[in-house]
PDB file of C-alpha atoms in Angstrom:
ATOM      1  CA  UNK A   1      63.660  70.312 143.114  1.00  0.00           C
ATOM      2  CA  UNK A   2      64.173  69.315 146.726  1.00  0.00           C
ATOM      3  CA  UNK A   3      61.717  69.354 149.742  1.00  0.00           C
ATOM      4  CA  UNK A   4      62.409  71.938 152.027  1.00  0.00           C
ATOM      5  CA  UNK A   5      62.466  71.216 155.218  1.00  0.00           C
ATOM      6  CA  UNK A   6      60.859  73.697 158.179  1.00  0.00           C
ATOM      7  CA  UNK A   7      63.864  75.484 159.302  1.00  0.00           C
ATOM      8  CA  UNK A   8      64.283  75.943 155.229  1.00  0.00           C
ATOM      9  CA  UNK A   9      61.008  77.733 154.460  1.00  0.00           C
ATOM     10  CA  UNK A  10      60.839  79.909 158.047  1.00  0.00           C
ATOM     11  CA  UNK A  11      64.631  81.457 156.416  1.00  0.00           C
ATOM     12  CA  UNK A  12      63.202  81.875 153.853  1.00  0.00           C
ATOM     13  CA  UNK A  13      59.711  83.518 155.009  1.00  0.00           C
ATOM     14  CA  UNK A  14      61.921  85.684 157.138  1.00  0.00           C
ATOM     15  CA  UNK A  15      64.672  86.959 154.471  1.00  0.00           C
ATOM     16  CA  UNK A  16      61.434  87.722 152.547  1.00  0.00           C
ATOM     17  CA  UNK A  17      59.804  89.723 155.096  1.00  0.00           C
ATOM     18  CA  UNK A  18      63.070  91.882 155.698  1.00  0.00           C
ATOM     19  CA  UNK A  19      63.742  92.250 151.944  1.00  0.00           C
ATOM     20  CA  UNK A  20      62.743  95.850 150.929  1.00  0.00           C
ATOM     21  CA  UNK A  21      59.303  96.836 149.476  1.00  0.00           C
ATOM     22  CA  UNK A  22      61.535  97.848 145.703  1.00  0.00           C
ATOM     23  CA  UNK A  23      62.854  94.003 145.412  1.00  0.00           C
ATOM     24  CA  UNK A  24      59.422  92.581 146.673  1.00  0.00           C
ATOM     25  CA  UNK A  25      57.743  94.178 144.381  1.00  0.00           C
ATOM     26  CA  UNK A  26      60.224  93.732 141.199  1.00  0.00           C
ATOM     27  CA  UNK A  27      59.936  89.790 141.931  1.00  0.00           C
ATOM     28  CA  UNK A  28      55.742  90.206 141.615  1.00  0.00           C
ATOM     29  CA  UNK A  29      55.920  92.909 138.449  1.00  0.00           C
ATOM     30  CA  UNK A  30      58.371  89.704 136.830  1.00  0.00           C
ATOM     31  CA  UNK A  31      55.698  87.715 137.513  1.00  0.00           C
ATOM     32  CA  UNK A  32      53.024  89.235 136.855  1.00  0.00           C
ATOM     33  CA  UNK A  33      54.834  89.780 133.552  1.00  0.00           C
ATOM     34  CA  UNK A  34      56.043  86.128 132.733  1.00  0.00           C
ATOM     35  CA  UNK A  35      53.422  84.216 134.203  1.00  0.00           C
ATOM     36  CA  UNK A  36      50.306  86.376 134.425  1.00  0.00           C
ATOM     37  CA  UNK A  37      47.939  83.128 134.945  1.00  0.00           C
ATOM     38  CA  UNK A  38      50.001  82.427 138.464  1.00  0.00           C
ATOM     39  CA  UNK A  39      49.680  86.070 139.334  1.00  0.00           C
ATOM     40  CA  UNK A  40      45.964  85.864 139.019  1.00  0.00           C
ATOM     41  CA  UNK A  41      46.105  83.105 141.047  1.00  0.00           C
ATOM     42  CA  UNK A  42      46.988  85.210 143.657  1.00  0.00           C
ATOM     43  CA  UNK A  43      45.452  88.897 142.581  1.00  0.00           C
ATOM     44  CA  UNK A  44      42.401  87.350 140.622  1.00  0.00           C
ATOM     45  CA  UNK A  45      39.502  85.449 141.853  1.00  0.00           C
ATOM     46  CA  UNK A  46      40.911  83.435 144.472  1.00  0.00           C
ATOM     47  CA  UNK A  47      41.359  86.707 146.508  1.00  0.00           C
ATOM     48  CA  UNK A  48      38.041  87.704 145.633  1.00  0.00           C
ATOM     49  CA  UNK A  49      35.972  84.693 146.570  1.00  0.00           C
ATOM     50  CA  UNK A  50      38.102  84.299 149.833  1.00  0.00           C
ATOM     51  CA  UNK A  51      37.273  88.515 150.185  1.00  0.00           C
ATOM     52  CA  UNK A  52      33.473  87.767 150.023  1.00  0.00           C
ATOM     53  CA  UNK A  53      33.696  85.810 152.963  1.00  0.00           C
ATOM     54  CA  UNK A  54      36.435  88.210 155.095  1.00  0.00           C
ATOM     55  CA  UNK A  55      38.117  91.051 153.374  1.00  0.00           C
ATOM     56  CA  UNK A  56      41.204  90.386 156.330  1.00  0.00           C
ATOM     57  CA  UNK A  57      41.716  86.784 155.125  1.00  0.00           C
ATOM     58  CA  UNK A  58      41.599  87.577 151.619  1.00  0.00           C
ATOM     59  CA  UNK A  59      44.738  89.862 152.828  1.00  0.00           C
ATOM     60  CA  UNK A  60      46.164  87.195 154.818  1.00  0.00           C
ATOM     61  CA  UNK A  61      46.261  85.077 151.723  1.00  0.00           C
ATOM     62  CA  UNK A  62      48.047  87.670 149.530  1.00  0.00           C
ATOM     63  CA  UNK A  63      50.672  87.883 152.303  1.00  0.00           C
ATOM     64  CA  UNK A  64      50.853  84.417 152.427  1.00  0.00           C
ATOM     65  CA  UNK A  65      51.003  83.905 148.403  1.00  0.00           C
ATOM     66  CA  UNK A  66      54.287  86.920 148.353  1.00  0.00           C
ATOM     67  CA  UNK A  67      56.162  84.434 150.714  1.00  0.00           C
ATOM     68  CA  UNK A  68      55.186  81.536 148.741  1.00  0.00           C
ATOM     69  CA  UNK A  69      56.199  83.083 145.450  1.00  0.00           C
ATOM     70  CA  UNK A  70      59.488  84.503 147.700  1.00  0.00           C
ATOM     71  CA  UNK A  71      60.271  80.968 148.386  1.00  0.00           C
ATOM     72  CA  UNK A  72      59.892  79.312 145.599  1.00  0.00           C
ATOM     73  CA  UNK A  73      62.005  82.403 143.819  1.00  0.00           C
ATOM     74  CA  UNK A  74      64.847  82.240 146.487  1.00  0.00           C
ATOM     75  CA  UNK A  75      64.798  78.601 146.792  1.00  0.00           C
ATOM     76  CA  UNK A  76      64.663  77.043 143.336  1.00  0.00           C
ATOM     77  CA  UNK A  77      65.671  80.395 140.879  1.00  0.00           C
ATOM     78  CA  UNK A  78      63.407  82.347 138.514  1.00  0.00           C
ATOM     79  CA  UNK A  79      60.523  80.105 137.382  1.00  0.00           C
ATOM     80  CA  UNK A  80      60.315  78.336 133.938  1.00  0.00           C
ATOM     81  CA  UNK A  81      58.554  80.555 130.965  1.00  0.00           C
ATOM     82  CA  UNK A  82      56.278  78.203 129.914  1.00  0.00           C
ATOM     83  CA  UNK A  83      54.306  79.159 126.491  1.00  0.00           C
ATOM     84  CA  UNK A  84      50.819  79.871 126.545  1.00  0.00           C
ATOM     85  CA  UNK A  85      51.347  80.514 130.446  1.00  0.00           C
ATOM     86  CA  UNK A  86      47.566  81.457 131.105  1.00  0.00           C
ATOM     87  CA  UNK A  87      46.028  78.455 129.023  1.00  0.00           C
ATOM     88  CA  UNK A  88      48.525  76.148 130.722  1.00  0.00           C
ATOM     89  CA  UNK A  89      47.632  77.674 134.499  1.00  0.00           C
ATOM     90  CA  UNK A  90      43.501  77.272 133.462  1.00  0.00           C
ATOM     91  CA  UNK A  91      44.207  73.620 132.525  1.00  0.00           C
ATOM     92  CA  UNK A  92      46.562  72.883 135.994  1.00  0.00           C
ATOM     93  CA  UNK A  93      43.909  74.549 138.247  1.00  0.00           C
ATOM     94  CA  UNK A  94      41.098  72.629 136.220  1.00  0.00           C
ATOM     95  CA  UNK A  95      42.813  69.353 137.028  1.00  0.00           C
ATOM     96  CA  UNK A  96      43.530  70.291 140.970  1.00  0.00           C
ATOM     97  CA  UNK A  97      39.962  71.528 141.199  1.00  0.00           C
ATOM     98  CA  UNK A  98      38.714  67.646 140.081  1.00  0.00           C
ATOM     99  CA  UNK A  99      41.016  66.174 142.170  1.00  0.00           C
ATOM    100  CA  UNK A 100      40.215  68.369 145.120  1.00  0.00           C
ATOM    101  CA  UNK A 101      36.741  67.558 144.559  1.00  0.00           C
ATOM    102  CA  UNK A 102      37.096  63.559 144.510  1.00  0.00           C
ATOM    103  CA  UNK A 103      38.682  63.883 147.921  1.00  0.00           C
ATOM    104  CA  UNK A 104      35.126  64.602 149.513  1.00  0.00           C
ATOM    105  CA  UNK A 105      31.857  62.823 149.708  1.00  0.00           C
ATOM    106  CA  UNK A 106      29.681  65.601 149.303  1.00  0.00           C
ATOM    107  CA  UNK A 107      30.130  65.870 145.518  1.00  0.00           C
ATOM    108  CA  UNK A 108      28.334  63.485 143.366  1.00  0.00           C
ATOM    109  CA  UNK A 109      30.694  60.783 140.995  1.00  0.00           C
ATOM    110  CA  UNK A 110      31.421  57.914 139.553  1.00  0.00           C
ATOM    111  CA  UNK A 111      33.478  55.800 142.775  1.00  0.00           C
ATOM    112  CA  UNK A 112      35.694  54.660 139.978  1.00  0.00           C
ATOM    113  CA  UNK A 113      36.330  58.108 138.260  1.00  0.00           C
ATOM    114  CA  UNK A 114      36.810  59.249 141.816  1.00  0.00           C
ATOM    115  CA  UNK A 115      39.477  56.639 143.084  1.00  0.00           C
ATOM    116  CA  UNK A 116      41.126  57.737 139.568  1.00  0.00           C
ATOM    117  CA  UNK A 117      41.126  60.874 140.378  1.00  0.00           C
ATOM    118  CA  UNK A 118      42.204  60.771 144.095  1.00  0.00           C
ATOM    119  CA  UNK A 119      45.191  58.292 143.120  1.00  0.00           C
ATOM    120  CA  UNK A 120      46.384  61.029 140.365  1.00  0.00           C
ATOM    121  CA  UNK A 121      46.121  63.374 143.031  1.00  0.00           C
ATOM    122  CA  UNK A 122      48.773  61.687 144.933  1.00  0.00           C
ATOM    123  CA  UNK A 123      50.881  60.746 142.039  1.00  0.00           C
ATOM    124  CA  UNK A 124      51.181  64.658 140.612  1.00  0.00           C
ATOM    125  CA  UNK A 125      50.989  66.436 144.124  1.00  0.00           C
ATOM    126  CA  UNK A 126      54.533  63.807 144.619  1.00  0.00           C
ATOM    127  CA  UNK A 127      55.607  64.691 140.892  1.00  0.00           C
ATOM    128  CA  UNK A 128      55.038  68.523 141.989  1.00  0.00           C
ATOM    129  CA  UNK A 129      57.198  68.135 144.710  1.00  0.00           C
ATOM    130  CA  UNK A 130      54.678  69.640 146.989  1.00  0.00           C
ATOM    131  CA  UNK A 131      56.256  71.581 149.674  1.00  0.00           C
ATOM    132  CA  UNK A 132      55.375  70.365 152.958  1.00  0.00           C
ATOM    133  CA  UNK A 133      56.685  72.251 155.334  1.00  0.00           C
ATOM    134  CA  UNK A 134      55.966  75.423 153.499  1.00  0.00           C
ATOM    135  CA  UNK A 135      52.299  74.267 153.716  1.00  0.00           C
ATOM    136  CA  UNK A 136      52.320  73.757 157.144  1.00  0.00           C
ATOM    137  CA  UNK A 137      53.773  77.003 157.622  1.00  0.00           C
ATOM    138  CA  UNK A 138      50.924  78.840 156.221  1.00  0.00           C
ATOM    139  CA  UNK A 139      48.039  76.597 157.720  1.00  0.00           C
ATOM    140  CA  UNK A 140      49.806  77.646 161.140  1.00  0.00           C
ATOM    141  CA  UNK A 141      49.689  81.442 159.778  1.00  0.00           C
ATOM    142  CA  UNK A 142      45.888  81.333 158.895  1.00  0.00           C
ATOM    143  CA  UNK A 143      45.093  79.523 161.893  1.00  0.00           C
ATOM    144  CA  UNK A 144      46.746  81.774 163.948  1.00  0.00           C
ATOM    145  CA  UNK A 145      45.462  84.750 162.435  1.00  0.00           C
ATOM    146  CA  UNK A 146      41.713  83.568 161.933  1.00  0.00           C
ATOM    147  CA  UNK A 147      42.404  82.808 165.606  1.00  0.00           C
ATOM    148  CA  UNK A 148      42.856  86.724 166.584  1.00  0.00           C
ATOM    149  CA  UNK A 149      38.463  87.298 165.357  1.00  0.00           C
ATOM    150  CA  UNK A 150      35.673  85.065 165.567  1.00  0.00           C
ATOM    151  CA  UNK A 151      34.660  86.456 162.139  1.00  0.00           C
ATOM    152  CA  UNK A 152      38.008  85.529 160.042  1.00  0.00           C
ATOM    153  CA  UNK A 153      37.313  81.645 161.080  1.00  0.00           C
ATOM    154  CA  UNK A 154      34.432  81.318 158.556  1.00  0.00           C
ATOM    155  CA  UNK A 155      37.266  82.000 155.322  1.00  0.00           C
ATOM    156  CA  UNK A 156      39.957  78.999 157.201  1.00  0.00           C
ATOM    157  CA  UNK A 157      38.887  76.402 154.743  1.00  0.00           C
ATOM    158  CA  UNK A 158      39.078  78.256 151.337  1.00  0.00           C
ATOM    159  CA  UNK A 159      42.330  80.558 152.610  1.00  0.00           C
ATOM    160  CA  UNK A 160      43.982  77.068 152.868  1.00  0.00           C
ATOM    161  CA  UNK A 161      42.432  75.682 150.077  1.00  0.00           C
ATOM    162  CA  UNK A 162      43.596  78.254 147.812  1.00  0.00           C
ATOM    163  CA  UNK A 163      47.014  78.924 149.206  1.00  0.00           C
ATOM    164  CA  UNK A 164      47.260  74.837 148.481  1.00  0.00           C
ATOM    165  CA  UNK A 165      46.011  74.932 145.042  1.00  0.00           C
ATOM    166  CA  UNK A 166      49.431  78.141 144.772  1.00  0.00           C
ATOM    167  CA  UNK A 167      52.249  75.407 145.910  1.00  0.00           C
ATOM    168  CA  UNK A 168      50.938  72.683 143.851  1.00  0.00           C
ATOM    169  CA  UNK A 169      50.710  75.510 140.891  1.00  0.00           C
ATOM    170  CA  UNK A 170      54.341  76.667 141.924  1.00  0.00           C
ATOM    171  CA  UNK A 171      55.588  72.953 142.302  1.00  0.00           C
ATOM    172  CA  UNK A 172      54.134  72.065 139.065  1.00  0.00           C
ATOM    173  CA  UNK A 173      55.549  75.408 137.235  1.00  0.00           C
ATOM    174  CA  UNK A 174      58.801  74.448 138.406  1.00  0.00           C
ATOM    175  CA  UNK A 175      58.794  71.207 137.344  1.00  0.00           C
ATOM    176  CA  UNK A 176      58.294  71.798 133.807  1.00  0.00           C
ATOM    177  CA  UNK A 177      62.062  71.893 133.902  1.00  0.00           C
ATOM    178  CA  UNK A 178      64.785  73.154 136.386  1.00  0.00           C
ATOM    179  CA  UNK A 179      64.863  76.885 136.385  1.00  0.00           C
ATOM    180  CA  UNK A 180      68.001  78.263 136.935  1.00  0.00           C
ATOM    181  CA  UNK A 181      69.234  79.314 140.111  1.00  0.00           C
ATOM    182  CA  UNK A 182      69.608  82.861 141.288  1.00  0.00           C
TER     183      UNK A 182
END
């Protein structure tokens, strides 16, 4: 899977936007139906928890998670099926979450588990083939949107958070093996 660069992902972004609502919504019904964990990602709890702090951000983010999913799906093909999809997605977002965690101060551990941990986070966000431009893209988005209300600022952090913890779950999914193209 290759990085994509800016002009790449905004293509992308934009062929999404213009697609019509029927194949927008077929691409999230296949997911939903092959990899229900990922689509929970984006429908579940993450939406929730980002809704408790601004119901508009926590629409902002499913906007933003469509295009990633409508990247990754026009870019690299139909994603892997992976067996046991939801366990595997629990254990992925269980390992991010630690990682995520070592990279601040403010949570209590070992300094050795934590350099551990912050050096595997390098190692499998590069073996993931994070998408770096595409993550720029949406910090821009939430920045620019939070930007529009004083109130949507307070949900920045965890929008990006989350939409972070989707491409490293997308980059991961499809490097399991290489899907096939569309």
């Amino acid at each position: 899977m290759k990085n994509l660069d800016e002009a790449e992902v905004l293509d992308l972004i934009s062929q999404g936007r213009k697609a019509t609502q029927h194949v927008v919504v077929a691409m999230l019904d296949e997911l939903e139906a092959e990899h229900p964990g990922v689509y929970r990602v984006i429908y579940g709890e993450p939406r929730d928890a980002i809704a408790s702090i601004n119901k508009d951000m926590a629409d902002l983010y499913v906007d933003l998670s469509c295009d990633v999913v409508w990247v990754y799906d026009r870019a690299f093909g139909k994603p892997p099926k992976i067996a046991n999809e939801e366990d595997w997605v629990l254990r992925r977002l269980a390992l991010i979450d630690a990682e995520l965690k070592s990279l601040t101060k403010e949570i209590p551990m070992d300094g050795h588990f934590r350099d551990r941990l912050q050096e595997r986070f390098v190692k499998r966000s590069i073996e993931a083939n994070v998408q770096l431009a595409l993550l720029k893209h949406l910090e821009q988005e939430v920045l620019k949107y939070a930007s529009w209300k004083k109130q949507r600022s307070r949900a920045v952090h965890m929008t990006n958070n989350l939409l972070f913890v989707l491409v490293r779950l997308m980059g991961e999914l499809y490097s399991t093996q290489t899907p096939k193209a569309n």
